[in-house]
Coordinates of C-alpha atoms and ligand atoms in Angstrom, one line a residue:
M297 CA 0.0 0.0 0.0
S298 CA 1.1 3.5 -0.7
L299 CA 1.5 6.1 2.1
A300 CA -1.6 7.8 0.8
E301 CA -3.6 4.6 1.0
R302 CA -2.4 3.8 4.6
D303 CA -3.1 7.4 5.6
A304 CA -6.6 7.4 4.2
Q305 CA -7.6 4.6 6.6
I306 CA -6.6 6.3 9.8
I307 CA -5.7 10.0 9.5
W308 CA -7.9 13.1 9.8
H309 CA -6.4 16.1 8.0
P310 CA -6.7 19.8 8.7
Y311 CA -9.1 21.9 6.8
T312 CA -10.2 18.8 4.9
Q313 CA -13.7 17.4 4.2
M314 CA -12.6 13.8 4.5
Q315 CA -15.5 12.3 2.6
T316 CA -14.9 14.2 -0.6
A317 CA -11.2 14.9 -0.4
V318 CA -8.9 13.5 -3.1
M319 CA -6.2 11.2 -1.9
P320 CA -3.4 13.1 -0.1
T321 CA 0.0 13.3 -1.9
G322 CA 2.6 11.2 0.0
I323 CA 5.9 13.2 0.3
T324 CA 9.1 11.4 1.0
S325 CA 11.7 14.2 0.9
A326 CA 12.2 17.8 0.1
K327 CA 15.0 20.1 -0.9
G328 CA 15.2 23.8 -1.7
A329 CA 12.0 24.9 -3.4
C330 CA 10.9 21.3 -4.2
L331 CA 9.0 18.4 -2.7
Y332 CA 9.4 14.8 -3.8
D333 CA 6.4 12.5 -3.8
E334 CA 6.4 8.7 -3.3
E335 CA 6.1 8.2 -7.1
G336 CA 9.3 10.2 -7.6
N337 CA 7.7 13.4 -8.9
E338 CA 9.3 16.7 -8.2
I339 CA 6.7 19.3 -7.0
I340 CA 7.5 23.1 -6.8
D341 CA 6.4 24.3 -3.4
A342 CA 5.1 27.7 -4.5
I343 CA 3.3 28.4 -1.2
S344 CA 6.2 27.5 1.1
S345 CA 4.3 24.6 2.6
W346 CA 1.5 26.8 4.1
W347 CA 3.7 29.9 4.4
V348 CA 6.4 28.6 6.7
I349 CA 9.4 27.6 4.6
T350 CA 11.5 30.7 4.1
H351 CA 15.0 29.6 2.9
G352 CA 14.0 26.3 1.3
H353 CA 13.5 22.8 2.6
C354 CA 16.2 21.0 4.5
H355 CA 18.5 24.0 4.4
P356 CA 21.9 22.6 5.3
Y357 CA 22.8 25.5 7.6
I358 CA 19.6 25.2 9.7
T359 CA 19.6 21.3 9.7
S360 CA 23.3 21.2 10.8
R361 CA 22.7 23.7 13.6
V362 CA 19.7 21.7 14.9
N363 CA 21.6 18.5 14.5
A364 CA 24.5 19.8 16.7
Q365 CA 22.0 21.2 19.2
M366 CA 20.1 17.9 19.6
Q367 CA 23.3 16.1 20.6
K368 CA 23.7 18.6 23.4
L369 CA 20.3 19.5 24.9
D370 CA 17.0 18.3 23.6
Q371 CA 14.3 19.8 25.9
V372 CA 14.1 21.2 29.3
I373 CA 11.3 22.8 31.4
F374 CA 11.3 26.6 30.8
A375 CA 9.9 27.7 34.1
G376 CA 12.9 28.1 36.5
F377 CA 15.4 27.0 33.8
T378 CA 16.9 28.6 30.7
H379 CA 19.2 27.6 27.9
E380 CA 21.5 29.1 25.3
P381 CA 19.2 28.7 22.2
A382 CA 16.3 30.6 23.9
V383 CA 18.7 33.4 25.0
V384 CA 20.5 33.7 21.7
L385 CA 17.2 33.7 19.7
A386 CA 15.7 36.4 21.9
E387 CA 18.9 38.5 21.4
K388 CA 18.9 38.1 17.6
L389 CA 15.2 38.7 17.3
L390 CA 15.1 41.9 19.4
R391 CA 18.1 43.3 17.4
I392 CA 16.0 43.3 14.2
L393 CA 12.6 44.3 15.7
P394 CA 11.4 47.8 16.3
G395 CA 13.3 49.3 19.2
N396 CA 10.4 49.4 21.6
Q397 CA 10.1 45.5 21.6
Q398 CA 12.1 44.5 24.7
K399 CA 10.8 41.2 26.1
V400 CA 10.3 37.8 24.4
F401 CA 7.7 35.2 25.4
Y402 CA 7.8 31.8 23.8
S403 CA 5.0 29.4 22.7
D404 CA 4.4 26.8 20.0
N405 CA 2.5 28.3 17.0
G406 CA 0.8 31.3 15.6
S407 CA -2.5 30.8 17.4
T408 CA -0.8 30.5 20.8
A409 CA 1.4 33.5 20.1
V410 CA -1.9 35.4 19.6
E411 CA -3.5 33.9 22.7
V412 CA -0.5 35.1 24.8
A413 CA -0.8 38.6 23.2
L414 CA -4.5 38.8 24.1
K415 CA -3.9 37.6 27.7
M416 CA -1.1 40.1 28.1
C417 CA -3.4 43.0 27.0
L418 CA -6.4 41.9 29.1
Q419 CA -4.3 41.3 32.2
F420 CA -2.4 44.5 31.6
W421 CA -5.6 46.3 32.2
F422 CA -6.7 43.9 35.0
N423 CA -3.5 44.5 36.9
S424 CA -3.8 48.2 36.5
G425 CA -7.0 48.2 38.5
A426 CA -9.0 49.8 35.8
P427 CA -10.0 46.9 33.6
R428 CA -10.8 47.2 29.9
K429 CA -12.4 44.2 28.3
K430 CA -13.3 44.9 24.7
I431 CA -11.1 44.0 21.8
L432 CA -11.0 45.8 18.4
A433 CA -10.1 43.9 15.2
F434 CA -10.6 44.1 11.4
E435 CA -13.4 42.6 9.5
N436 CA -12.1 39.5 7.5
G437 CA -9.2 39.2 9.9
Y438 CA -7.6 35.8 10.7
H439 CA -5.6 35.2 13.8
G440 CA -5.7 31.4 14.3
D441 CA -7.9 28.5 15.3
T442 CA -7.9 28.3 19.1
F443 CA -10.9 29.9 20.9
G444 CA -9.3 33.3 21.7
A445 CA -7.8 33.6 18.3
M446 CA -11.1 32.6 16.6
S447 CA -12.9 35.2 18.8
V448 CA -10.8 38.0 17.4
S449 CA -11.0 36.6 13.8
S450 CA -13.8 37.3 11.4
R451 CA -16.9 35.2 11.9
S452 CA -17.1 32.8 8.9
A453 CA -18.0 29.3 7.8
W454 CA -14.9 28.2 9.7
T455 CA -16.2 29.5 13.0
A456 CA -19.9 29.0 12.6
P457 CA -20.3 26.0 14.8
F458 CA -18.7 27.9 17.7
D459 CA -20.0 31.5 17.2
Q460 CA -22.2 31.3 20.3
L461 CA -19.2 30.6 22.5
L462 CA -16.8 33.1 21.0
F463 CA -16.3 36.3 23.0
E464 CA -17.6 39.5 21.5
T465 CA -15.1 41.5 19.4
M466 CA -15.7 44.9 17.8
F467 CA -14.9 44.7 14.1
I468 CA -14.1 47.6 11.8
P469 CA -13.3 47.7 8.1
L470 CA -9.8 48.2 6.7
P471 CA -8.8 51.8 6.8
T472 CA -8.7 54.0 3.7
A473 CA -8.1 57.7 3.2
G474 CA -11.9 57.9 2.7
N475 CA -13.2 56.1 5.8
I476 CA -10.6 56.9 8.4
H477 CA -12.8 59.6 10.1
L478 CA -15.7 57.1 10.4
L479 CA -13.4 54.5 12.0
K480 CA -12.1 57.0 14.5
A481 CA -15.6 58.1 15.5
K482 CA -16.6 54.5 16.1
I483 CA -13.5 53.8 18.2
Q484 CA -14.1 56.9 20.2
E485 CA -17.5 55.7 21.3
Y486 CA -15.9 52.7 23.1
E487 CA -12.6 54.4 23.8
D488 CA -12.2 53.6 27.5
E489 CA -13.6 50.0 27.2
L490 CA -11.1 48.9 24.5
A491 CA -8.2 46.9 25.8
C492 CA -6.4 46.4 22.6
F493 CA -6.5 46.4 18.8
I494 CA -5.3 43.3 16.9
Y495 CA -4.5 43.5 13.2
E496 CA -2.7 41.8 10.4
P497 CA -0.4 44.6 9.0
L498 CA -0.5 45.4 5.3
I499 CA -2.1 42.1 4.2
Q500 CA -4.9 39.9 5.4
G501 CA -3.6 36.5 4.4
S502 CA -6.3 33.9 5.0
A503 CA -9.1 36.3 3.9
G504 CA -7.7 36.0 0.4
M505 CA -4.5 38.1 0.4
I506 CA -6.4 41.4 0.8
M507 CA -3.8 44.2 0.8
Y508 CA -4.1 47.7 2.2
E509 CA -2.0 50.9 2.6
A510 CA 0.6 51.3 5.3
S511 CA -0.2 55.1 5.5
A512 CA -3.9 54.4 6.3
L513 CA -2.9 51.9 8.9
D514 CA -0.4 54.3 10.5
Q515 CA -3.2 56.9 10.9
L516 CA -5.4 54.3 12.6
L517 CA -2.6 53.1 14.9
E518 CA -1.7 56.6 15.9
F519 CA -5.3 57.3 16.9
C520 CA -5.5 54.1 18.9
K521 CA -2.4 55.0 20.8
G522 CA -3.8 58.4 21.6
N523 CA -6.7 56.5 23.2
Q524 CA -4.4 54.1 25.1
I525 CA -5.7 51.1 23.1
L526 CA -2.8 48.6 23.1
L527 CA -1.6 47.5 19.7
I528 CA -1.1 43.8 18.8
Q529 CA 0.6 43.5 15.5
D530 CA 0.1 39.9 14.2
E531 CA 3.2 39.3 12.0
V532 CA 2.7 35.5 12.1
F533 CA 2.4 35.6 8.3
T534 CA 4.2 38.8 7.3
G535 CA 7.4 38.3 9.4
F536 CA 10.9 37.4 8.1
G537 CA 11.0 38.9 4.7
R538 CA 7.6 38.1 3.2
T539 CA 6.7 41.7 2.6
G540 CA 10.1 42.5 1.0
K541 CA 11.4 43.9 4.3
H542 CA 12.2 42.0 7.5
F543 CA 8.8 42.8 9.0
A544 CA 5.7 44.6 8.0
A545 CA 6.7 46.9 10.9
D546 CA 9.5 48.2 8.7
H547 CA 6.8 49.7 6.3
L548 CA 5.1 51.5 9.2
I549 CA 5.9 54.6 11.3
Q550 CA 3.8 53.6 14.4
Q551 CA 5.2 50.9 16.6
A552 CA 3.0 48.2 18.2
D553 CA 3.0 47.4 21.9
I554 CA 3.0 43.6 21.2
M555 CA 4.0 41.6 18.2
C556 CA 3.3 37.9 17.3
F557 CA 5.5 35.6 15.2
S558 CA 5.4 32.0 14.0
K559 CA 5.2 30.5 10.5
G560 CA 8.6 31.7 9.0
L561 CA 10.2 32.1 12.4
T562 CA 12.2 28.8 12.3
G563 CA 12.5 28.9 8.5
G564 CA 9.8 26.2 8.6
L565 CA 11.9 23.4 10.2
M566 CA 10.1 23.3 13.6
P567 CA 7.0 24.8 15.2
L568 CA 7.6 27.8 17.4
G569 CA 5.7 30.9 18.4
V570 CA 6.9 34.1 19.8
T571 CA 5.1 37.1 21.4
T572 CA 7.3 40.1 22.1
C573 CA 6.3 43.2 24.1
T574 CA 7.4 46.6 25.4
D575 CA 8.8 47.1 28.9
D576 CA 5.6 49.0 29.7
I577 CA 3.6 45.8 29.2
Y578 CA 6.1 43.6 31.0
N579 CA 6.4 46.0 33.9
A580 CA 2.6 45.9 34.5
F581 CA 3.0 42.3 35.6
L582 CA 5.8 43.0 38.1
S583 CA 4.6 42.9 41.7
Q584 CA 4.9 41.3 45.1
D585 CA 1.4 40.1 44.5
K586 CA 1.5 36.7 42.8
L587 CA -1.9 37.3 41.3
K588 CA -0.3 39.7 38.8
T589 CA 1.7 36.9 37.2
L590 CA 1.2 35.9 33.6
F591 CA -0.1 32.4 34.2
H592 CA 0.6 31.0 30.8
G593 CA 2.9 28.3 29.4
H594 CA 3.1 25.2 27.3
S595 CA 5.0 21.9 27.9
F596 CA 7.3 22.7 25.0
T597 CA 7.8 26.4 25.7
A598 CA 11.1 27.5 24.1
N599 CA 12.1 24.1 22.9
P600 CA 15.8 24.3 22.3
L601 CA 15.7 22.7 18.9
A602 CA 13.0 25.0 17.6
C603 CA 14.9 28.0 19.1
T604 CA 18.1 26.9 17.4
A605 CA 16.3 26.6 14.0
A606 CA 14.9 30.1 14.4
A607 CA 18.3 31.6 15.3
A608 CA 19.9 29.9 12.3
S609 CA 17.0 31.1 10.1
I610 CA 17.6 34.7 11.2
D611 CA 21.3 34.4 10.4
L612 CA 20.3 33.4 6.9
L613 CA 17.7 36.2 6.6
L614 CA 20.4 38.7 7.3
Q615 CA 22.8 37.4 4.6
Q616 CA 23.2 39.6 1.5
N617 CA 22.5 36.6 -0.7
T618 CA 19.0 36.1 0.9
Q619 CA 18.3 39.8 0.7
D620 CA 19.2 39.7 -3.0
N621 CA 16.9 36.7 -3.5
I622 CA 14.0 38.5 -1.8
A623 CA 14.5 41.6 -4.0
R624 CA 14.7 39.3 -7.1
I625 CA 11.4 37.6 -6.3
C626 CA 9.8 41.0 -5.7
Q627 CA 11.0 42.1 -9.1
Q628 CA 10.0 38.9 -11.0
H629 CA 6.5 39.2 -9.4
R630 CA 6.3 42.8 -10.5
L631 CA 7.1 42.0 -14.1
F632 CA 4.5 39.2 -14.1
R633 CA 1.9 41.4 -12.5
E634 CA 2.5 44.1 -15.2
K635 CA 2.2 41.4 -17.9
L636 CA -1.1 40.1 -16.6
A637 CA -2.8 43.4 -15.6
G638 CA -6.0 43.8 -17.6
R639 CA -5.7 40.2 -19.1
Q640 CA -9.0 38.5 -19.7
G641 CA -9.9 36.3 -16.8
V642 CA -8.0 38.4 -14.3
K643 CA -10.3 40.2 -11.9
D644 CA -7.5 41.6 -9.8
I645 CA -3.8 41.1 -9.4
R646 CA -1.9 42.5 -6.4
Q647 CA 1.4 42.2 -4.7
T648 CA 3.1 42.8 -1.4
G649 CA 6.8 42.0 -1.5
T650 CA 7.2 38.3 -2.2
I651 CA 3.5 37.6 -2.1
L652 CA 1.6 37.8 -5.4
A653 CA -2.2 37.2 -5.6
I654 CA -4.3 36.7 -8.7
E655 CA -8.0 36.8 -8.4
F656 CA -9.8 34.9 -11.2
Y657 CA -13.1 35.9 -12.7
T658 CA -15.6 33.2 -12.1
A659 CA -19.1 32.6 -13.5
E660 CA -20.2 30.8 -10.3
S661 CA -20.1 32.4 -6.8
S662 CA -16.6 32.8 -5.8
G663 CA -15.4 32.2 -2.2
Y664 CA -13.5 29.6 -0.3
F665 CA -15.8 26.7 -1.2
S666 CA -16.1 27.3 -4.9
N667 CA -15.6 24.4 -7.3
L668 CA -13.1 26.5 -9.2
R669 CA -10.8 26.3 -6.2
D670 CA -10.7 22.4 -6.3
A671 CA -10.3 22.4 -10.1
L672 CA -7.4 24.9 -9.9
Y673 CA -5.7 23.0 -7.1
S674 CA -5.7 19.8 -9.1
Y675 CA -4.7 21.6 -12.3
F676 CA -1.5 22.9 -10.8
L677 CA -0.7 19.7 -8.9
E678 CA -1.0 17.8 -12.3
R679 CA 1.7 20.2 -13.5
Q680 CA 3.8 19.4 -10.4
I681 CA 3.2 22.8 -8.7
L682 CA 1.8 23.2 -5.2
L683 CA -0.5 26.2 -5.3
R684 CA -3.5 26.2 -2.8
P685 CA -6.1 28.7 -4.0
L686 CA -8.2 30.5 -1.5
G687 CA -11.5 30.2 -3.5
N688 CA -10.9 32.0 -6.8
I689 CA -7.7 33.6 -5.6
I690 CA -4.4 32.1 -6.5
Y691 CA -1.3 33.2 -4.6
I692 CA 2.4 32.5 -4.9
L693 CA 4.7 32.9 -1.9
P694 CA 7.7 30.9 -2.6
P695 CA 10.8 30.0 -0.5
Y696 CA 13.4 32.7 -1.2
C697 CA 15.7 30.2 -2.8
I698 CA 13.3 29.5 -5.7
D699 CA 15.2 30.3 -9.0
N700 CA 13.9 32.4 -11.9
Q701 CA 13.4 29.3 -14.0
Q702 CA 11.1 27.7 -11.4
L703 CA 9.3 30.9 -10.9
Q704 CA 8.7 31.2 -14.7
Y705 CA 7.4 27.7 -14.8
V706 CA 4.8 28.6 -12.1
Y707 CA 3.9 31.9 -13.9
D708 CA 3.4 30.0 -17.2
A709 CA 1.1 27.5 -15.5
I710 CA -0.9 30.3 -14.1
E711 CA -1.2 31.9 -17.6
S712 CA -2.5 28.7 -19.1
A713 CA -4.9 28.2 -16.2
L714 CA -6.2 31.6 -16.9
A715 CA -6.9 30.7 -20.5
E716 CA -8.4 27.3 -19.5
F717 CA -10.7 28.5 -16.7
S718 CA -11.7 32.0 -17.9
P719 CA -15.5 32.0 -18.1
H720 CA -15.2 33.7 -21.5
H721 CA -13.6 30.7 -23.0
R722 CA -16.2 28.1 -21.9
Ligands
LIG965 C1 -1.5 31.4 10.2 C2 -1.8 32.6 11.0 C3 -2.1 32.5 12.4 C4 -2.1 31.1 13.1 O1 -0.9 30.4 13.1 P1 -0.9 28.9 13.3 O2 0.5 28.5 13.5 O3 -1.5 28.3 12.1 O4 -1.7 28.6 14.5 C5 -2.2 33.6 13.1 N1 -2.2 34.8 12.5 C6 -2.0 35.0 11.2 C7 -1.9 36.3 10.6 C8 -1.8 33.8 10.4 O5 -1.6 34.0 9.1

């Protein structure tokens, strides 16, 4: 039996309707921008394996560092103990983050990084003696799948079975030059009840790669700060070069109080989450009173192997060669975007750094559950490309090591898909 057949008998996959799903593809190895399946096919990983692989699969520098670390220290409780990988990673990370980020809290994934951020904010106000309990977020936002993260994410088909149990969040639309006054007025109404504002900077990934202006966001952030609403910048997706700069923060003037990281943090080798904060947040938990402690932790908090992978990945990010690759991908995307603009079948094409999204026109209703989505997914996989459309939106966000020839192969496949699936041609 193949891996896929053995899997199908006993495994339940994420975001997958198991009754109608096609057989999973069994992967036996990976290198650089490519995956290798059990039939020996080479598949270009054009979405960085769900947005996590930054420098390519099995990068020799990261794997060798982790290999050395695992001979030395595998895992140790992180309450009352510490270790070099956790300290080194915190030092490296703070060196490249906005200057106001001064403390590092570890967890395991993006959702937990968000949970920690929310708890920091709510308890900040609790500890202050003047509690604020409401949370502000963007419509269409996505911050993860645990209950707190779901609560501050947009209500959707994904959350419908749980909506009754999610805590109330105040949602506002993305800011534009036109609506900023309305948004400010709405926020002002609840001003002293709002504990924090959580947002995906510059781009809402899961919503369909919806992009918006840094300048409008800056205005909104400045206004929130003026009203003492704490800012949680969720850079789980945008961190570590994705937007063309190290962080989305590097496109903004206003600095957040708290930042969340995961996905590209370890270069994709291991799961890890990080929540960073300012000294102001941290200091609000310092007390002789034990009740003011942040009571949060996970068994694998700051796992030494994951921290080692992340530190190695940051080393690579800072190398000139990586920066050149990121700039090259941005440039290639730009050329392809200009080529496709106005093309029949293209409803919209947009880019933020290394992320390129193409919205297909569709006759049927678009959206996450459209049949077009399944057809496109299979179409690309048949051509040995992993692209995972969000409804009628195809996006490319490749590992930075992808070469121009591989990129061109993906662009060409998208062009032929446009011709094939455009409603005008049917
Ligand atoms: C993916 C994502 C998360 C959740 O991260 P997981 O590791 O999948 O739990 C949170 N926020 C944003 C912006 C994301 O894109």
